mmCIF file of C-alpha atoms in Angstrom:
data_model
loop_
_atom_site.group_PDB
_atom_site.id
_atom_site.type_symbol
_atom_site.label_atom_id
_atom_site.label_comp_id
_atom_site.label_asym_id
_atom_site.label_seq_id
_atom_site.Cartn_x
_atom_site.Cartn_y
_atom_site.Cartn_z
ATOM 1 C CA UNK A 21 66.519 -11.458 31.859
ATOM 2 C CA UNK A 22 65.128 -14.865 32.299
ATOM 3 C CA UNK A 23 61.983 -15.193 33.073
ATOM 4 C CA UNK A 24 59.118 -18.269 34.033
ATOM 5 C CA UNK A 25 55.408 -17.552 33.627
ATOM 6 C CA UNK A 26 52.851 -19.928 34.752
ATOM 7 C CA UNK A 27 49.122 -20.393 33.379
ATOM 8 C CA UNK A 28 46.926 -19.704 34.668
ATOM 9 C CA UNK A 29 47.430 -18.443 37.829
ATOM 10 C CA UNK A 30 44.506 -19.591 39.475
ATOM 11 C CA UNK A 31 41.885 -22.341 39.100
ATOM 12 C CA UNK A 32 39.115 -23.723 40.202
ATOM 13 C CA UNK A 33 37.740 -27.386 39.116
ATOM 14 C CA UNK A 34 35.415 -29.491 40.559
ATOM 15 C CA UNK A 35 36.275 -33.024 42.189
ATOM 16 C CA UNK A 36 36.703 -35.615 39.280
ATOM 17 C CA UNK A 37 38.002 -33.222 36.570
ATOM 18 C CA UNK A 38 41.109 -32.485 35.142
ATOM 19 C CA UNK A 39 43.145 -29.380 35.106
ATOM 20 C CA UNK A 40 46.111 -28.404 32.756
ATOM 21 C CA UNK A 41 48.604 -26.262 33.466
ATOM 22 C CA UNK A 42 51.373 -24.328 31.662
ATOM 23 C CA UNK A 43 55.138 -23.450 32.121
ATOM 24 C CA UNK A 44 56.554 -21.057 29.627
ATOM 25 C CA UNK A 45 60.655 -20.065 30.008
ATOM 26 C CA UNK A 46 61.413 -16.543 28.556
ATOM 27 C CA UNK A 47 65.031 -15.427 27.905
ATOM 28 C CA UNK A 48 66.653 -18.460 28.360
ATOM 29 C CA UNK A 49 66.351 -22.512 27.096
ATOM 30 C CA UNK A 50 64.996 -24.741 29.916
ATOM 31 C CA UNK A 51 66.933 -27.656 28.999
ATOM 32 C CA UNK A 52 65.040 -29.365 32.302
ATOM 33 C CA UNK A 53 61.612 -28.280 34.228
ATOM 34 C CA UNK A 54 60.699 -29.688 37.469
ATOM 35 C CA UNK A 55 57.606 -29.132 38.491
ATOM 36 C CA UNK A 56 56.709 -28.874 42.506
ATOM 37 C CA UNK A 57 53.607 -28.999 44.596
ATOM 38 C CA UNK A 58 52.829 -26.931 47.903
ATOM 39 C CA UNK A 59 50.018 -28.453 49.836
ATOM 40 C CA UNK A 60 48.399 -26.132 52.195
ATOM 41 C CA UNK A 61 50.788 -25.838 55.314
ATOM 42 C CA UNK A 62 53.689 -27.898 53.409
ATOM 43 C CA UNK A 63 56.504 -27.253 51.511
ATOM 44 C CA UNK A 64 57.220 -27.905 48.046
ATOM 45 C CA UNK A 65 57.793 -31.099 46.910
ATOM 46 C CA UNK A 66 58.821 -32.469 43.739
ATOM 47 C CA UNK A 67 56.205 -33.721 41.397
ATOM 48 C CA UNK A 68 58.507 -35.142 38.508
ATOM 49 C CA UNK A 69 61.458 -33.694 36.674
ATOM 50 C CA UNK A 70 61.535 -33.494 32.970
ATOM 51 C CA UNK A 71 65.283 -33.107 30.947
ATOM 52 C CA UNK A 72 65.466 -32.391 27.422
ATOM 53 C CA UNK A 73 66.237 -35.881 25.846
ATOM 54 C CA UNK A 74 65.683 -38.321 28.304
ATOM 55 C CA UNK A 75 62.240 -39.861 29.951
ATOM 56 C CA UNK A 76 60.445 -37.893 32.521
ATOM 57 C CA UNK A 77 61.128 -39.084 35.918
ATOM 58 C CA UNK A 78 58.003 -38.982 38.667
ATOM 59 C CA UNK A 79 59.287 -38.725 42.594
ATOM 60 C CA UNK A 80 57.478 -41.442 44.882
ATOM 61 C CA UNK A 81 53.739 -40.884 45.683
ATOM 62 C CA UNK A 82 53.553 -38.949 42.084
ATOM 63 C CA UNK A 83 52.547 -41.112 38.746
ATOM 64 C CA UNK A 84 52.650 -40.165 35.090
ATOM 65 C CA UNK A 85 48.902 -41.482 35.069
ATOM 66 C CA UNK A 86 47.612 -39.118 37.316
ATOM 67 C CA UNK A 87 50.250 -35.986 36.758
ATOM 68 C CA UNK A 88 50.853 -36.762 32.919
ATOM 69 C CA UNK A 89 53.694 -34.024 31.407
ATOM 70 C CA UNK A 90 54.326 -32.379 28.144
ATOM 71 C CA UNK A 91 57.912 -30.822 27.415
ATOM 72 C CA UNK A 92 58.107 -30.098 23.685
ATOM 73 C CA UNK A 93 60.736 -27.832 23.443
ATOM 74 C CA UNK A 94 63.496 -25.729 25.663
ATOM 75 C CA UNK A 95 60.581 -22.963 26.404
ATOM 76 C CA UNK A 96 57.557 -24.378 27.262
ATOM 77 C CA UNK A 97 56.419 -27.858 29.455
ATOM 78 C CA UNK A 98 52.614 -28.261 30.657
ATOM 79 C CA UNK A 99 51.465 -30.858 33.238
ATOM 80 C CA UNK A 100 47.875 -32.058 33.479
ATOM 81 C CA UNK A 101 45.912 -32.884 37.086
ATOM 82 C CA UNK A 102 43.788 -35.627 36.237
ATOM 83 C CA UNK A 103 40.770 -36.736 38.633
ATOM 84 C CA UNK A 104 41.663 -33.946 40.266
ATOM 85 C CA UNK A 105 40.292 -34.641 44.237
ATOM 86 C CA UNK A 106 40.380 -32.192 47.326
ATOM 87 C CA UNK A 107 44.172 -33.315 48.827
ATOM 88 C CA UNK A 108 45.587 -32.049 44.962
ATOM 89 C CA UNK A 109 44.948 -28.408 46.127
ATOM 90 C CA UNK A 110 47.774 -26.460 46.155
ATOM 91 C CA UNK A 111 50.425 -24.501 44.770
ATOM 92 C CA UNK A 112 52.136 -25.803 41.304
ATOM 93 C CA UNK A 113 55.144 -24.634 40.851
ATOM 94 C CA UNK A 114 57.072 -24.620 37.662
ATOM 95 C CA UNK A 115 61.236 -24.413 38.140
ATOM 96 C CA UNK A 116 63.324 -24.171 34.788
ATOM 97 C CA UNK A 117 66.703 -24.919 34.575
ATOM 98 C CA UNK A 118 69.420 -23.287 32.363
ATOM 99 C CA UNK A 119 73.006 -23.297 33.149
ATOM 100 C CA UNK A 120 72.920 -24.165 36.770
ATOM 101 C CA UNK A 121 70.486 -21.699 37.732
ATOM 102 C CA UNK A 122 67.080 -22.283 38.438
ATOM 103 C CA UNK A 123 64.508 -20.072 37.749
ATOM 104 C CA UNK A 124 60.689 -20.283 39.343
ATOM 105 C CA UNK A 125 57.597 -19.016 38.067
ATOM 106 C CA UNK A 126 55.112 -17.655 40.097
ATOM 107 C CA UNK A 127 52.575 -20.890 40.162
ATOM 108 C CA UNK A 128 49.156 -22.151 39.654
ATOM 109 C CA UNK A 129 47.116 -22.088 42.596
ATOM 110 C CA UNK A 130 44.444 -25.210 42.066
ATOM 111 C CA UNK A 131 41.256 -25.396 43.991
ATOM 112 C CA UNK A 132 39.064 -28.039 43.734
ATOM 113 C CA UNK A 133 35.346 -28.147 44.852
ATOM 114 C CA UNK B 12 67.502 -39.035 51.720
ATOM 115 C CA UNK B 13 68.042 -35.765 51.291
ATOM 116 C CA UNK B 14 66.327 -33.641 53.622
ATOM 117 C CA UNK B 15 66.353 -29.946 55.510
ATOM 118 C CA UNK B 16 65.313 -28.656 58.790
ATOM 119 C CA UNK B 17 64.632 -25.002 59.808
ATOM 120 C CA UNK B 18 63.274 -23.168 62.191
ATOM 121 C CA UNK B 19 59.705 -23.171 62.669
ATOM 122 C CA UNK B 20 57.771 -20.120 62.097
ATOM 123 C CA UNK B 21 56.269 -17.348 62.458
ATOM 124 C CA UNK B 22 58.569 -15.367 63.712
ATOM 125 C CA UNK B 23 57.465 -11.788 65.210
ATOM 126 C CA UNK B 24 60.499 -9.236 64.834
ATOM 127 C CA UNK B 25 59.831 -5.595 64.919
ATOM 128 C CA UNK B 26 61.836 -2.997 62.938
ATOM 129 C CA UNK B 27 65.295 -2.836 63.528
ATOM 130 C CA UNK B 28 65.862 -6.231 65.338
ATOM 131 C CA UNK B 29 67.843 -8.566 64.262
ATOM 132 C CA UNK B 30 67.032 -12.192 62.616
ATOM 133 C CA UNK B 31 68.546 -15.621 62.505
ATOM 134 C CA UNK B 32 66.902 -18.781 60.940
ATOM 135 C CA UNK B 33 68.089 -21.896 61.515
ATOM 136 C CA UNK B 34 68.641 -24.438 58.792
ATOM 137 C CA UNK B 35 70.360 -28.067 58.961
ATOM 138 C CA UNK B 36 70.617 -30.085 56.614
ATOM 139 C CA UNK B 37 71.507 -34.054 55.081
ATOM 140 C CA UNK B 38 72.790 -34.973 52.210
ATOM 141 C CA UNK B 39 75.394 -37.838 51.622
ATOM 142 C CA UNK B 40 76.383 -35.476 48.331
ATOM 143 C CA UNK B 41 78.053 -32.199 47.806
ATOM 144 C CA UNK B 42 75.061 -29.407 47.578
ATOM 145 C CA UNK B 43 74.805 -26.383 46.821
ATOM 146 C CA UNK B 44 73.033 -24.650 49.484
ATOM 147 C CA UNK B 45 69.981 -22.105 48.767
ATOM 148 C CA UNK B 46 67.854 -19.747 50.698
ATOM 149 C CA UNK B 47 64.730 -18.221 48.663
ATOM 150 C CA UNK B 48 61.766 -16.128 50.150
ATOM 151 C CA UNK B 49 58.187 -16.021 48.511
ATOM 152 C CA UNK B 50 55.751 -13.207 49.173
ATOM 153 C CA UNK B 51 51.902 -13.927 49.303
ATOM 154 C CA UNK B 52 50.617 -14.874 45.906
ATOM 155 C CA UNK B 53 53.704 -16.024 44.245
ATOM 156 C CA UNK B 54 56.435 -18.652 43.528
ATOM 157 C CA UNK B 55 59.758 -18.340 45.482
ATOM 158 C CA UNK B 56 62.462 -16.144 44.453
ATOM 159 C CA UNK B 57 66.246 -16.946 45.301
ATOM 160 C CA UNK B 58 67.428 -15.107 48.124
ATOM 161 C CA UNK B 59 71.180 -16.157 47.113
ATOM 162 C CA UNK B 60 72.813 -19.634 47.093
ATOM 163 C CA UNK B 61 76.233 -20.848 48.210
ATOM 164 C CA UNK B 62 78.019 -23.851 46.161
ATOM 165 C CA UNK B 63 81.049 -24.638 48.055
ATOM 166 C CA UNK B 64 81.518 -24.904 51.646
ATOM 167 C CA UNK B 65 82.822 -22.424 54.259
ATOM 168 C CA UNK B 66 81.723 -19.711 51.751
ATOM 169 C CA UNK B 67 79.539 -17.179 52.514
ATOM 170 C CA UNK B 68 76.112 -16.109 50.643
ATOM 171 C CA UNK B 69 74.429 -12.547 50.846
ATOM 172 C CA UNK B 70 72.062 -10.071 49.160
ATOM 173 C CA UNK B 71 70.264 -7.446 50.388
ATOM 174 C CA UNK B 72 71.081 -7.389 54.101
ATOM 175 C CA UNK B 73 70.739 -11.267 54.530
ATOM 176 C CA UNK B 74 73.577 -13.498 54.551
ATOM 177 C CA UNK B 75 74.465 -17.083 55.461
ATOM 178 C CA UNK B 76 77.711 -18.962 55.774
ATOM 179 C CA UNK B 77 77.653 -22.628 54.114
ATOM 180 C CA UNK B 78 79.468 -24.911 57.270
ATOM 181 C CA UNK B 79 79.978 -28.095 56.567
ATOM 182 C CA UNK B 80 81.258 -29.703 59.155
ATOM 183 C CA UNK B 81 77.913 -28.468 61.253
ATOM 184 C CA UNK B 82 75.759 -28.987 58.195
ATOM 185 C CA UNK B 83 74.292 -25.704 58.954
ATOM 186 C CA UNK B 84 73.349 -22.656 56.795
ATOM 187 C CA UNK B 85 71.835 -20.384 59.433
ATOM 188 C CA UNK B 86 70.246 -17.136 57.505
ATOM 189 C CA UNK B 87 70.703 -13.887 59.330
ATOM 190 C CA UNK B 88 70.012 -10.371 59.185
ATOM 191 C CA UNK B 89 71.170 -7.488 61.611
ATOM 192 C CA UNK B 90 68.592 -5.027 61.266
ATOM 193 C CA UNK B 91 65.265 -6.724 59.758
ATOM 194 C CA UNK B 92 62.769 -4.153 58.165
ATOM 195 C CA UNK B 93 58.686 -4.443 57.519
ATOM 196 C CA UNK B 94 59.552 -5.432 53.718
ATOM 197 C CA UNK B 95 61.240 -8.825 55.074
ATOM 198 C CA UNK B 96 57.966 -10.060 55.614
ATOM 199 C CA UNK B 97 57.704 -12.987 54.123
ATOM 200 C CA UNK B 98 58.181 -16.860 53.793
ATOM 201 C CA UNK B 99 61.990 -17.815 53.728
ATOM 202 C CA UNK B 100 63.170 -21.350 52.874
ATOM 203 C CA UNK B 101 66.391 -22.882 53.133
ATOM 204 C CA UNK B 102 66.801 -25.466 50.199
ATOM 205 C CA UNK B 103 69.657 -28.044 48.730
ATOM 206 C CA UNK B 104 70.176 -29.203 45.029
ATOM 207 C CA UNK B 105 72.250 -31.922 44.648
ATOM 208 C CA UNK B 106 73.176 -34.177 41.178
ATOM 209 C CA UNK B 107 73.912 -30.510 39.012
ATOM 210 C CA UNK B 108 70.647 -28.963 40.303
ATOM 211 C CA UNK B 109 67.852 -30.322 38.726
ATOM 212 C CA UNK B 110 66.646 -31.305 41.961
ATOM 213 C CA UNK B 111 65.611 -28.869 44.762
ATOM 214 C CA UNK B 112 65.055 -29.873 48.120
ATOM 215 C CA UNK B 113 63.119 -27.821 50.527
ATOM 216 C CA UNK B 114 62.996 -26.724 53.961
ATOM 217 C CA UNK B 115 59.297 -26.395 55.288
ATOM 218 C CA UNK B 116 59.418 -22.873 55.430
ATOM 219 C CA UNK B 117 59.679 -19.818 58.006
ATOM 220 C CA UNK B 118 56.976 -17.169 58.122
ATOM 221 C CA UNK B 119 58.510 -13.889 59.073
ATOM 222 C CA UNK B 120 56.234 -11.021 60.404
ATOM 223 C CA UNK B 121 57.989 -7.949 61.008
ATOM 224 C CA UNK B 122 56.101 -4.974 62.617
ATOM 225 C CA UNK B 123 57.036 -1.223 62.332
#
């Protein structure tokens, strides 16, 4: 089946520093990986979405400088937190696409100090 | 743009009860309508989803009904158990789906 795994699954940084985080699809080609952000007491909401082939596009309030992403191939993407300050905390969700169908992984829970 | 509205949680059912969560939503597209549910420590997992309107959506006891012309896609449940505990969310994808717009999320508590 298809699968999304997340690294790692926790974290803890302290203010200033930068995190990296990794999104690896299993069983299937994630032609396009969006990755998400839940704030505490929010939903998720889209960071940037990244498509096999054509530039990475960041939503509003979300920059390549400070959320900088990596999508080498059709099973793995990473994004980096840079300067990572205390409203970044959250849940980082990874969702790969194949087909239509979405698939989640289970996230990276960032803390920062 | 495109946006969702549910009901706002928690919601305190006890066994056997049954469950309805509102969700609304906008979109000046055609989306395909979602509802997932994440348990404590990990990402959401897709309830079921619903593409075309007036269709219906279900798996394992829940179901929803995609109306368009009320832009609703209510989730319900006749006869909720203490498993169902969880976080649901009512989402959209729009533009073939590599976009998924969420609901804020309703807690669900269900005692025995």
């Amino acid at each position: 089946g298809a699968l999304v795994y997340q690294y790692p699954r926790r974290t803890i940084c302290k203010s200033g520093t930068s995190m990296r985080m990794e999104c690896q699809a299993v069983g299937f080609q994630a032609t396009s990986v969006a990755w998400y952000r839940q704030s505490p007491q929010k939903t998720f909401e889209l960071i940037a979405l990244s498509t096999v082939n054509s530039a990475i596009k960041y939503e509003q309030n979300f920059t390549q400088e400070k959320f900088p992403i990596s999508h080498p191939n059709l099973s793995f993407s990473s994004m980096t937190v840079l300067n990572a300050y205390l409203e970044d905390r959250g849940l980082y969700l990874c969702g790969a696409r194949d087909r239509g169908q979405q698939y989640f992984g289970p996230g990276t829970r960032l803390t920062v100090l | 743009g495109d946006s969702v509205t549910q009901t706002e949680g928690p919601v305190t059912l006890s066994e056997g009860t049954s469950l309805t969560v509102n969700c609304s939503y906008e979109t000046k597209q055609y989306p395909t309508l979602f509802w997932y549910v994440q348990y404590p420590g990990e990402g959401p997992q897709l309830l079921f989803k619903v593409p075309k309107a007036n269709e219906k959506g279900s798996n394992r006891g829940f179901e929803a009904t995609y109306n368009k012309e009320a832009t609703s896609f209510h989730l319900q449940k006749a006869s909720v158990q203490e498993s169902d505990s969880a976080v649901y969310y009512c989402a959209l994808s729009v533009t073939g789906g590599y976009k998924v717009v969420f609901g804020s999320g309703t807690r669900l508590l269900v005692s025995p």
